[in-house]
Short mmCIF file of C-alpha atoms and ligand atoms in Angstrom, two decimals:
data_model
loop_
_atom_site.label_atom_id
_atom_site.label_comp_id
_atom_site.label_asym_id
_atom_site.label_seq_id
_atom_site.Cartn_x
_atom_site.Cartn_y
_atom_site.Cartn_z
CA UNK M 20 133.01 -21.35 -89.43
CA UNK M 21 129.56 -20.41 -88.63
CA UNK M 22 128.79 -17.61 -90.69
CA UNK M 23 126.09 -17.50 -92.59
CA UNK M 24 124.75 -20.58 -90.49
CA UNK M 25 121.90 -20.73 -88.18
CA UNK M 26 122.55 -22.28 -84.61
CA UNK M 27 119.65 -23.98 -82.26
CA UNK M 28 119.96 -23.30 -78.58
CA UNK M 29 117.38 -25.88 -77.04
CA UNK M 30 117.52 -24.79 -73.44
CA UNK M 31 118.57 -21.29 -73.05
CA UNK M 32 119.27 -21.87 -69.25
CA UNK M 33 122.58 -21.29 -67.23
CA UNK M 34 124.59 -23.11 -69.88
CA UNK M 35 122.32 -21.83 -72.72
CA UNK M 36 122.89 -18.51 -72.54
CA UNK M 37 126.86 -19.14 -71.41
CA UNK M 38 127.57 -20.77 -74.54
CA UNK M 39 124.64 -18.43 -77.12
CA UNK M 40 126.69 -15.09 -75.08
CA UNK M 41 129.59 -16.84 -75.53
CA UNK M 42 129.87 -17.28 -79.22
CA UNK M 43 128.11 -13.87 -80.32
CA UNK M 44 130.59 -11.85 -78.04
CA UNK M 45 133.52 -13.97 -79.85
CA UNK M 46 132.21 -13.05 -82.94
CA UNK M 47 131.63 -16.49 -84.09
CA UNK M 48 127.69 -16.13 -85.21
CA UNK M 49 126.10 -13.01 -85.72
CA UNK M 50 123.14 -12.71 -83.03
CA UNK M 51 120.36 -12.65 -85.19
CA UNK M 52 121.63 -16.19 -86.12
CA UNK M 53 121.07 -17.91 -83.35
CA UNK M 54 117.73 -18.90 -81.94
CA UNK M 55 117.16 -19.96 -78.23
CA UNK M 56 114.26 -21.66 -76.81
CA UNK M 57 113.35 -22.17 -73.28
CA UNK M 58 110.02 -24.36 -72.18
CA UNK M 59 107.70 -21.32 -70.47
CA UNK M 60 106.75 -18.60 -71.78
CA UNK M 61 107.35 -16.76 -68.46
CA UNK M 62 110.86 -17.55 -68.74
CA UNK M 63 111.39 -16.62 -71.88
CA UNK M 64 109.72 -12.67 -71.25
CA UNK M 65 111.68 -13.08 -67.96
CA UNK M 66 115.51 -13.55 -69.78
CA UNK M 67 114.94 -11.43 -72.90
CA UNK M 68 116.95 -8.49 -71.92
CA UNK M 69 119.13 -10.37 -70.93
CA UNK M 70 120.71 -12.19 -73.82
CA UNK M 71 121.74 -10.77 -77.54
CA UNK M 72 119.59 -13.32 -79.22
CA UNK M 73 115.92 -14.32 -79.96
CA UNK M 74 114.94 -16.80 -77.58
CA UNK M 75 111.03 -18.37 -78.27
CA UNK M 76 109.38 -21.57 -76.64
CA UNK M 77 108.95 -23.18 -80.36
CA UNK M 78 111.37 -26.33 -80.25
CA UNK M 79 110.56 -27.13 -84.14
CA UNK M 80 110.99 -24.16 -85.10
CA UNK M 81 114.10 -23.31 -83.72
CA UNK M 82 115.14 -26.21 -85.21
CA UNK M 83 114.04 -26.07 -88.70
CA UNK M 84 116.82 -25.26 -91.06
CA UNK M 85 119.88 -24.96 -88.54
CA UNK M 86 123.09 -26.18 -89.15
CA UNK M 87 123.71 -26.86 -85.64
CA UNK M 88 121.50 -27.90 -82.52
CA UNK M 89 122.77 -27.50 -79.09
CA UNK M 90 121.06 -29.63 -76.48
CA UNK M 91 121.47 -27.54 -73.60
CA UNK M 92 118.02 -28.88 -71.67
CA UNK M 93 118.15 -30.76 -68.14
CA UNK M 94 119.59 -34.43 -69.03
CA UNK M 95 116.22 -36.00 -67.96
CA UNK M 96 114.15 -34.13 -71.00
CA UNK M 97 117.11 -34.48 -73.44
CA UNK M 98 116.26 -37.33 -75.77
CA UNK M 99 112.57 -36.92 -75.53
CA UNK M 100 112.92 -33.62 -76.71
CA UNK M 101 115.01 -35.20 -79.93
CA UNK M 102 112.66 -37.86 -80.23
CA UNK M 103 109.47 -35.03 -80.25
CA UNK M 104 111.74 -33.34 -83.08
CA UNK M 105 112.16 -36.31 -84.95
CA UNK M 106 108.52 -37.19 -85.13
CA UNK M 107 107.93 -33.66 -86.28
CA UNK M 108 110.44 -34.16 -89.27
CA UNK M 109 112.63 -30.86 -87.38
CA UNK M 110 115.55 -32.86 -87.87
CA UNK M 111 115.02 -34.44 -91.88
CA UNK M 112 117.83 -31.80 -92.95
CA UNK M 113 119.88 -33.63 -90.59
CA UNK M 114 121.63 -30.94 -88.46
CA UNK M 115 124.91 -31.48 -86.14
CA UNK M 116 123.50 -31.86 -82.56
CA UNK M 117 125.78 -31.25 -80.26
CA UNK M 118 124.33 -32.43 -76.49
CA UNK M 119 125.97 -30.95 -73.45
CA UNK M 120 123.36 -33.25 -70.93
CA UNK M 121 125.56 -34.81 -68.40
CA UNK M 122 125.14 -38.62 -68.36
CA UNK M 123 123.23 -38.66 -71.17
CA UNK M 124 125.46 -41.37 -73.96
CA UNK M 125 125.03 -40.56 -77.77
CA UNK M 126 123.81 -43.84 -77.73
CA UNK M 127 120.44 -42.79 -75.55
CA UNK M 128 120.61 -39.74 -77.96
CA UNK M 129 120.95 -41.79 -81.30
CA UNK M 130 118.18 -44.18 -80.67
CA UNK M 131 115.77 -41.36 -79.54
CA UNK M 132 116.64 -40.17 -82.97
CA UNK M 133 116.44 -43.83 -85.26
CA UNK M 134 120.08 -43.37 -85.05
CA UNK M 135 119.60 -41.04 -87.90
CA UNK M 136 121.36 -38.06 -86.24
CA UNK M 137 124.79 -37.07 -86.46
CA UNK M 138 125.49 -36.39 -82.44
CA UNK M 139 128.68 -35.36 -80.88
CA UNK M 140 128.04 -35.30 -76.78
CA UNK M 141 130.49 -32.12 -75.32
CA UNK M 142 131.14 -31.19 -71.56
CA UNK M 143 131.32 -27.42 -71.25
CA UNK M 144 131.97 -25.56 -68.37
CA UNK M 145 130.28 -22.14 -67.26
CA UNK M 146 133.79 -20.25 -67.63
CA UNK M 147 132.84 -20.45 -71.49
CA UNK M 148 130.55 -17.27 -70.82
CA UNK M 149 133.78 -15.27 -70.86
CA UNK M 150 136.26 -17.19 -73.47
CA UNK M 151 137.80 -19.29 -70.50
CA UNK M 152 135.78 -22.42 -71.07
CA UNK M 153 137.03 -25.78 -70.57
CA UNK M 154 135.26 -28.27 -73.17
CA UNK M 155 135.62 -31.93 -73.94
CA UNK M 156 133.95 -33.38 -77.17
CA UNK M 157 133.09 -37.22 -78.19
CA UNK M 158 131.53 -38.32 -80.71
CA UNK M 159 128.68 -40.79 -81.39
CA UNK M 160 128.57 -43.53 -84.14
CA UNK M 161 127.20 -41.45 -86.79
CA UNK M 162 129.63 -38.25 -86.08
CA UNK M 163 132.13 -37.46 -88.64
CA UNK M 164 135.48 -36.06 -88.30
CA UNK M 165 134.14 -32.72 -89.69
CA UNK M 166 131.33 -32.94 -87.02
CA UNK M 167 134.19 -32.98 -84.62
CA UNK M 168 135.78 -30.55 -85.98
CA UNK M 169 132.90 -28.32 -85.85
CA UNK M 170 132.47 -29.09 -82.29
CA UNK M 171 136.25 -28.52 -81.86
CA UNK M 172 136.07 -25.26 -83.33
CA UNK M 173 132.91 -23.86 -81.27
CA UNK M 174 134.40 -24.66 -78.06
CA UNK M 175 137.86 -23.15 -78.95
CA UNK M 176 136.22 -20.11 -79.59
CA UNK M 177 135.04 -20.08 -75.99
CA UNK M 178 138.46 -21.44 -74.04
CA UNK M 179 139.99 -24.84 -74.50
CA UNK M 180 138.58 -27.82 -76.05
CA UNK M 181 139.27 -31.47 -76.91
CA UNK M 182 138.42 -34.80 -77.27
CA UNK M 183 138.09 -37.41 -75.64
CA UNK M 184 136.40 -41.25 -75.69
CA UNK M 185 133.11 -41.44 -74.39
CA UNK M 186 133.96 -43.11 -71.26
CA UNK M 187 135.61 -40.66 -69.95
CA UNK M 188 132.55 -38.14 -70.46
CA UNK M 189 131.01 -38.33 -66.49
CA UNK M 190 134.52 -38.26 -64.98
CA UNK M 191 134.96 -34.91 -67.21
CA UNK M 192 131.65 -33.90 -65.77
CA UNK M 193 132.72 -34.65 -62.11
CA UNK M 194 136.08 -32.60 -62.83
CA UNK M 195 135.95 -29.72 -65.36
CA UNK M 196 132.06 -29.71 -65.62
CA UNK M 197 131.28 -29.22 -62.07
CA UNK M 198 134.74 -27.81 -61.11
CA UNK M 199 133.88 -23.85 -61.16
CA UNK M 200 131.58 -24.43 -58.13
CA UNK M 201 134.20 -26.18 -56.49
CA UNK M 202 136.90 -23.37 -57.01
CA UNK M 203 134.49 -20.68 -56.10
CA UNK M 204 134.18 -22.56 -52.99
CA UNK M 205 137.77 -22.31 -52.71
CA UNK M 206 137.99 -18.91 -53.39
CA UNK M 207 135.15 -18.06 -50.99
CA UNK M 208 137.27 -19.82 -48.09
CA UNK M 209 140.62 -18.37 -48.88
CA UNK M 210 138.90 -15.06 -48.85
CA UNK M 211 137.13 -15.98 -45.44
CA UNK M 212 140.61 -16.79 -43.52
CA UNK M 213 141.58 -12.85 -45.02
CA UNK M 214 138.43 -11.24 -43.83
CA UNK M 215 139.18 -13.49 -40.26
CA UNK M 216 142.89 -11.77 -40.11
CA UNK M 217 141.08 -8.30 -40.90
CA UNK M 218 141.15 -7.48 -44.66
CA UNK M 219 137.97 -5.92 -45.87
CA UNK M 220 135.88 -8.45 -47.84
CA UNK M 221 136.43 -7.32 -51.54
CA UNK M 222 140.51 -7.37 -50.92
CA UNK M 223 140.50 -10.49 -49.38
CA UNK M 224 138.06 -11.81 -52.67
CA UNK M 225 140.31 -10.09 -55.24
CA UNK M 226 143.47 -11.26 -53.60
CA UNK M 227 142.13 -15.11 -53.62
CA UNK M 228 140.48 -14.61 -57.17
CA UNK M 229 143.71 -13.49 -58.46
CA UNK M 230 146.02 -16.24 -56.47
CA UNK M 231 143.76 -18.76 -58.17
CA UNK M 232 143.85 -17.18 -61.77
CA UNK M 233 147.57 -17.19 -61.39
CA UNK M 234 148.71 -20.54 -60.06
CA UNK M 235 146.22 -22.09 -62.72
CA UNK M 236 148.04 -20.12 -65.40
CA UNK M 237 151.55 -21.24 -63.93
CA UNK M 238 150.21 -24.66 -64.32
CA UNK M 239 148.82 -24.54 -67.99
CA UNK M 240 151.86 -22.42 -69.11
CA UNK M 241 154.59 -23.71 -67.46
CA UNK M 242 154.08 -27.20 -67.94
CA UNK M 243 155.35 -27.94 -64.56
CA UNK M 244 153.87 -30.45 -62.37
CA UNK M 245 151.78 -28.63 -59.72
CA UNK M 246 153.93 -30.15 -56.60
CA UNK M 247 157.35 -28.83 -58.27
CA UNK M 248 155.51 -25.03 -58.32
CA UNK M 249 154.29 -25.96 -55.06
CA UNK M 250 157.56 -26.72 -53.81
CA UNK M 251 158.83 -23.22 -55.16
CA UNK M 252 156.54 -21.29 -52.84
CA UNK M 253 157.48 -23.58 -49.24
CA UNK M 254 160.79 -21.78 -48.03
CA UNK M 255 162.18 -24.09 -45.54
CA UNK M 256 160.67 -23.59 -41.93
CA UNK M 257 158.39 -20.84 -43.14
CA UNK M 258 154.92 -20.11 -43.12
CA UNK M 259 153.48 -22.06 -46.18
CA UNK M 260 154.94 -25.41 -45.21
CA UNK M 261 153.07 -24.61 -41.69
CA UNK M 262 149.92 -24.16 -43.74
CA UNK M 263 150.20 -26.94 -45.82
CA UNK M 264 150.81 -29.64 -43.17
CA UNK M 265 146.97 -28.02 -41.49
CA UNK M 266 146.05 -28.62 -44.65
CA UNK M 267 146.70 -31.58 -44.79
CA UNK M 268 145.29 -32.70 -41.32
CA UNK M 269 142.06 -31.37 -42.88
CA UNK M 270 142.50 -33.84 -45.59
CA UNK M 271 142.26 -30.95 -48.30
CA UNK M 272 143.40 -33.14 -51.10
CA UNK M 273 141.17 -36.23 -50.47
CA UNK M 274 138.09 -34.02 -49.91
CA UNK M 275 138.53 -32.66 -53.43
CA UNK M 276 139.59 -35.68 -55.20
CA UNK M 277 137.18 -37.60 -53.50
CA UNK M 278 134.45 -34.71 -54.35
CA UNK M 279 135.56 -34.83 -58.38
CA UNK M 280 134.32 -38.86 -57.88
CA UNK M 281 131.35 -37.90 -56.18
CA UNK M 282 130.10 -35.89 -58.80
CA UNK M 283 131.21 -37.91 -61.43
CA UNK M 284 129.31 -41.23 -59.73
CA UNK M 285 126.58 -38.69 -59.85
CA UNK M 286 126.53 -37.40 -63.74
CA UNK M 287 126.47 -40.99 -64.51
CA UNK M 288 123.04 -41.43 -62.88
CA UNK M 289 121.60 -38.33 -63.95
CA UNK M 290 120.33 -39.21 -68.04
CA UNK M 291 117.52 -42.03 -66.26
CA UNK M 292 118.74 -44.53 -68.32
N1 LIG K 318 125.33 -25.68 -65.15
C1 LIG K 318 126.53 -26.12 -65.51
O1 LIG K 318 127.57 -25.67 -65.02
C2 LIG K 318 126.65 -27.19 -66.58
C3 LIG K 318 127.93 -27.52 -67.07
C4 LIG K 318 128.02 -28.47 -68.11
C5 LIG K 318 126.88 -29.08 -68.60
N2 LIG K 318 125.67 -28.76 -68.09
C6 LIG K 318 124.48 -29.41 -68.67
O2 LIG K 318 123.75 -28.38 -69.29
C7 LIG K 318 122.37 -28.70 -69.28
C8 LIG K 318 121.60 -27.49 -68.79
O3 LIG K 318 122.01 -27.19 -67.47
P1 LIG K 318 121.70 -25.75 -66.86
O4 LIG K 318 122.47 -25.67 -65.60
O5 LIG K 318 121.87 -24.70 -67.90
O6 LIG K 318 120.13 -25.92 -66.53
P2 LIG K 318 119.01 -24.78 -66.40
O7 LIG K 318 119.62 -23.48 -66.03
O8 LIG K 318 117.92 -25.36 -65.54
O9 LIG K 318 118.45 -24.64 -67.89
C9 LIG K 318 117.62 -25.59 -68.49
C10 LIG K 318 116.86 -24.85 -69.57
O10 LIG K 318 116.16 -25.80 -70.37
C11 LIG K 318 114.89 -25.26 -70.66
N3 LIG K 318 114.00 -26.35 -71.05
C12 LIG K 318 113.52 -27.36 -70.28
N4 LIG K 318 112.72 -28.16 -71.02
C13 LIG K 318 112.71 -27.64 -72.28
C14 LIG K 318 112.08 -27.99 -73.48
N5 LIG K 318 111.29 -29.07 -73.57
N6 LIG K 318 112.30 -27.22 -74.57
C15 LIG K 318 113.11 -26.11 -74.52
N7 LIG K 318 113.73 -25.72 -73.38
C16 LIG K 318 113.54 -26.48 -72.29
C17 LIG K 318 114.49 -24.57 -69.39
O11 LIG K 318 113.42 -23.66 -69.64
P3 LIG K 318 112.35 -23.31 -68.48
O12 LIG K 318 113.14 -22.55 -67.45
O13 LIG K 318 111.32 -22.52 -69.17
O14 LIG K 318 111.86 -24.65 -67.94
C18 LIG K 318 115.81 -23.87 -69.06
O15 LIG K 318 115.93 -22.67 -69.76
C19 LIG K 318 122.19 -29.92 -68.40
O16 LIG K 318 121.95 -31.04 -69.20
C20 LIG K 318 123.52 -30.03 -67.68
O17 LIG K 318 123.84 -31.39 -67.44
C21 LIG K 318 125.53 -27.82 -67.10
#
């Protein structure tokens, strides 16, 4: 879908380099085809061995000719870095920019453009590094169902992907977008109460990596609500009921749910408009 095609990384940060590693190791775009861009030159000698791609500080030039542009830069800088492409003409061949800047609308996006650009907004996850992404796409008034599509397509490559309306976009942030730190949170403190009862450190983490990898695939495969596998794990009188009832005087499932509002309450105020 993206051979022969050039593709703009504007931000080769955290997310960046997730989704420019992403895509070369899934074969998608050969690396020589992708062009990164970062805003110090210090960063970009810093990351070079560290990514398969070229990765410069030249915006408009990175630009120039690509078929797609990902805005991968801090939400704050992302439409004044379309607008300073615009100006420059970077954008006349009228590539598919695909923003990932949490909070940031299309609309924000569109006008920084003269609502000339074709913009699809997407909410990746970092997961996407290693093909187990989780990506929701909408798209903006000028977006096509091919640009969609494209979008569609990029993020399948790099886990699951689909699409949503717009208004759903900071409560995706809140949940799937922010949700890795959450579980490796999790993770850390299920491995914490092993280490407590006397495993060594890198059991206990293995042993809660791997709990979490599998109930998550029980849930996506299955199709099964999550209380109904629950239930299939509490034998009557034994230990995990015990657990789950401390659980739940810790308020476990409000403190996450109300966490996932939080941070979506939060993506909406990050784009400054
Ligand atoms: N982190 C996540 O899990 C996650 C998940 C979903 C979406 N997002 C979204 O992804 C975006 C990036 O987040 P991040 O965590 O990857 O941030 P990050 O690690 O701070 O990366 C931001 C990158 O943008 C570069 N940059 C800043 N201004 C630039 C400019 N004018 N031109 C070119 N590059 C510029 C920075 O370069 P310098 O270092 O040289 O300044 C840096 O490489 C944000 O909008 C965020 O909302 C993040």
């Amino acid at each position: 879908m993206l051979t022969d095609r050039t593709v703009a990384i504007l931000g080769t940060g955290t997310m960046g380099r997730a989704l420019g590693t992403g895509l070369v190791n899934a074969g998608v775009i050969a690396a020589d085809r992708v062009r990164g861009t970062v805003r110090h030159e210090a960063e970009r000698d810093r990351i070079a061995g560290d990514v398969d791609f070229s990765v410069g500080t030249d915006n408009v030039a990175a630009t120039r000719g690509a078929a797609v542009v990902l805005l991968c830069t801090k939400p704050k800088t992302g439409a004044g870095l379309l607008k300073e492409l615009a100006d420059a003409g970077a954008l006349d061949h009228e590539p598919l920019i695909i923003s990932i800047c949490a909070g940031v609308s299309t609309g924000a996006l569109e006008e920084a453009c003269a609502h000339k650009a074709r913009i699809v907004r997407a909410m990746p996850n970092t997961p996407c590094q290693i093909g187990e992404g989780m990506t929701v796409v909408a798209g903006g008034n000028r977006a096509t169902d091919e640009d969609i599509e494209t979008a569609l397509q990029i993020f399948h490559t790099l886990g699951r992907a689909l699409v949503l309306d717009e208004e759903h976009m900071n409560t995706v942030t809140g949940l799937s977008g922010s949700g890795p730190a959450f579980v490796y949170v999790i993770i850390e403190a299920l491995s914490e109460g092993g280490v407590m009862m006397g495993l060594p450190r890198s059991v206990a983490t293995e042993l809660a990596a791997q709990t979490v990898k599998g109930a998550a695939r029980m849930v996506l495969e299955t199709g099964r609500h999550p209380a109904a596998l629950k239930d299939d794990v509490t034998t009557p009188a034994g230990c995990t009921i015990s657990a789950l009832m401390a659980l739940e005087d810790g308020r476990l499932r409000s403190v996450l749910a109300r966490g996932v509002q939080e941070a979506a309450r939060s993506a909406a105020g990050l784009g400054g408009e």
